[in-house]
Amino acid sequence: PDAKNAPDSAAATAPDSANTALSARTASETAEIERITAWLATYDADQPLVVVTIYNAYDDVLECVECLLSTLSPAVPVLLLDDASPDVRVRDTLAPLATANGVGYLRKETNRGIVDSANLAFRLSTPRDVVILNSDILLPVGWLERLRVAAYSRSNIATATPLTNNGVIYSVPYRNQPIEHFVRGMTLETIDERIARTSLHLRPVVPTAITFCTYFRRTALDAVGLYDEIFSPGYGEEVDFSQRATITGFSNIIVDDLFVFHKGSRSFGTSERKQRIQDAHEAIVRQRFPWHAAQVMEIERDNDDPLFAAVDRARGALLGYRIAVDATCINDDHVTGTQVGTLELLRALATAEGRTYTLTAIVTDHVTLKALAGVDALVDKVLRVSEIEGMPVHSFDLVHRPFQVNTMEDLQRLRRWGRRFAVSHLDCIAFSNPNYSRTPAEWFAFRRLTRLVFSLADGVAFISKDAADDAAHRGLHISPERSEVVYFGVDHQTTAVPTPPANHERFDSRPFLLMLGTNFRHKNRTFALHLLGALMEQHGWDGNLVFAGPRIMTGGSNEAEAHAKLSSRAMAARVFDVGPVSDAEKEWLLAHAALVLYPSVYEGFGIVPFEAAQQNTPTLATRMTSVGEVLGDGPVFLESFDAEREAATAWKLLTDARAAQVQVAAIRERAEVFTWRKVAERAEAFYDRLLANQSRSQHLSDLVQMMQAYEHDRVHEEYAALSASYAELNTWANGLNRRVLAMEKKPFYRLLGRL
């Protein structure tokens, strides 16, 4: 298929004698060229000439031409340029085929290789642009339109080459690994559609075109010249042209929204003479452009280059991205809101319609699969931390930790596990409140770590708009393209059978208020105690108050303060703290409570009111921070922390069944906004946006290394300069010393020395 693949007799022609071979045209060949020139003049001058360079490979040629005719408008001139193929079937088939379809067919009488064919096409097509095609390629619908749009995306583009399966460093889906088949049995149309749909349209600038399919702009041909005939019959000519274009000020680009299938050089021989010509031409390239080989090697390794981003995007479109969710918060003990959120996010992502990425859950070494509540059967893989440590760095395209980073070790792991990583910032409670850390030093360290995470993370997800605003208010800034509000879902269903907590008989003989959550100060258990007292005093309510949740005895706890509020024996007898509860016990408490209290001062989201509504139990909540945003305007709220004033609202919900049901209905209606399906959609869109960007963490690391290398080079330069100065000074000092010694030998100076 490559016209550069001349037979051994032509391949034996030395580069320095190629000009003579190229200049020789017979009268009949010249007449054919004139005929093609006249034929081409019948087409609109704005249309590029599409040239298929042909040498043997009969079956491939027919398949290529058939594909070409089915994908191009008749308004586009197509020239089949036969480099004197020995297989007579090529001529006998293509000549009548071309005539029947209004296509140009030109057969050279002597095989001269790709350089001659390309230059012939460049000359006779003036003043048009030219597209050079190998005959061993297959083209998708709309290929020329996309190729041309990319070629004209900037005024100084010389060449535009599409992505392919078999194009050295431009190969997809495997970086730097050409293949000669359709990946995973996909069709050309499927591969091209996926790449085009997900393309970032980066149009990376590259060192050279690879002319299996390349668009040449006439402005570059006029300014740079044609192929250098010293490279006849082939090898190195496209590198030479591309590099000459580069140093003239033009660019060579990759069209990253187009895929062209390239079978590879089917008719190329392996004779020693051909290898010698290839080696000789590579030597010319090295001599002319000594940086080229090193530049190609750098691009092969560079994970920050736009070409890598384009190839990586295509790989993700074809093979699916590798996404992992850090689920190391899961344990076999009590279930927290963070654990629920992590499990439900995994469940929603794993069951998302049309999922194209592989999904891995990362868990600690000691957790049992039972704790994953069936998620392990939905994801593609569950990996323990120790297993990942033995895997290569950046085994995932993206790792999402749906909760905050608490240690430097966690941050380092995220950077090591994924090429990109994202974290969910749940709230700023621990960042803003020094009382929630054991020591001031621990608090300051956590604040520094949080700022570092915001700097290094490729993305930060917030579980409410208020949480995002609060972070910015506290100086945790992040650009819009790196952030997203990905709300919590509230429609998850528990499989736990409601089970009463131990000794529930102490309080459930009467109606009871329920507060779920830890005894952190911001949860505001103190208000619940005041409200109980006000209900007792104002309305003679004989109900109880039940606290359920982990007890934090130090730091942020208000345990002592809460107990001090139990000023009377009557109130003390009405208050019960059942401590941590299981999922089943929580469901029972929510179902049996008369009213759930949620007087929290500070929340990142606020899921308890929705859990209560699922059990048909009303919740009386504050509007503060995210709670008002999440619950909307439908429910009745606590408008103050004055228990005497708010007792009337609580009493109405306790005694008026209709008011209670209206409250439940308002919260249930709001719950429809926060489904896990919608969470998965927002998360996937966020992931896709992050995957479209270069790795921030890796980029910053590269910048640090570049700065260190620059500093190293600068120090060495200064040292060399100082060494040169010192050598000069030393030479001067030695000369002075010699003069002094010479003077000391004179009698006058010997006398002075004795005196």
Coordinates of N, CA and C in Angstrom, one line a residue, residues 515 521 523-532 547 558 561-562 565 599 643:
M515 N -33.4 12.5 68.9 CA -32.3 13.2 68.2 C -31.2 12.1 67.8
R521 N -21.0 19.4 69.8 CA -21.7 20.6 70.2 C -22.6 21.2 69.1
K523 N -24.4 19.7 67.0 CA -25.7 19.0 66.9 C -26.7 19.6 67.9
N524 N -26.3 20.3 68.9 CA -27.1 21.1 69.7 C -28.1 20.3 70.6
R525 N -27.6 19.4 71.3 CA -28.4 18.6 72.2 C -29.0 19.5 73.3
T526 N -28.3 20.5 73.7 CA -28.7 21.4 74.7 C -30.1 22.0 74.4
F527 N -30.3 22.4 73.1 CA -31.6 22.9 72.7 C -32.7 21.9 72.9
A528 N -32.4 20.6 72.6 CA -33.4 19.6 72.8 C -33.8 19.5 74.2
L529 N -32.9 19.6 75.1 CA -33.2 19.6 76.6 C -34.1 20.7 77.0
H530 N -33.7 21.9 76.5 CA -34.5 23.1 76.8 C -36.0 23.0 76.2
L531 N -36.1 22.4 75.0 CA -37.4 22.2 74.4 C -38.2 21.2 75.2
L532 N -37.6 20.2 75.6 CA -38.3 19.2 76.5 C -38.9 19.9 77.7
F547 N -31.7 10.4 73.0 CA -30.5 10.6 72.2 C -30.0 9.3 71.7
N558 N -20.4 18.0 74.2 CA -21.0 18.9 75.2 C -21.7 18.0 76.2
E561 N -22.0 19.7 79.7 CA -22.9 20.8 79.6 C -24.3 20.3 79.6
A562 N -24.5 19.2 78.8 CA -25.9 18.7 78.6 C -26.4 18.1 80.0
K565 N -27.7 20.6 82.3 CA -29.0 21.2 82.0 C -30.2 20.4 82.7
P599 N -31.9 20.2 65.5 CA -31.6 21.6 65.7 C -30.1 22.0 65.4
A643 N -36.2 28.1 73.1 CA -37.1 26.9 73.3 C -38.5 27.3 73.7

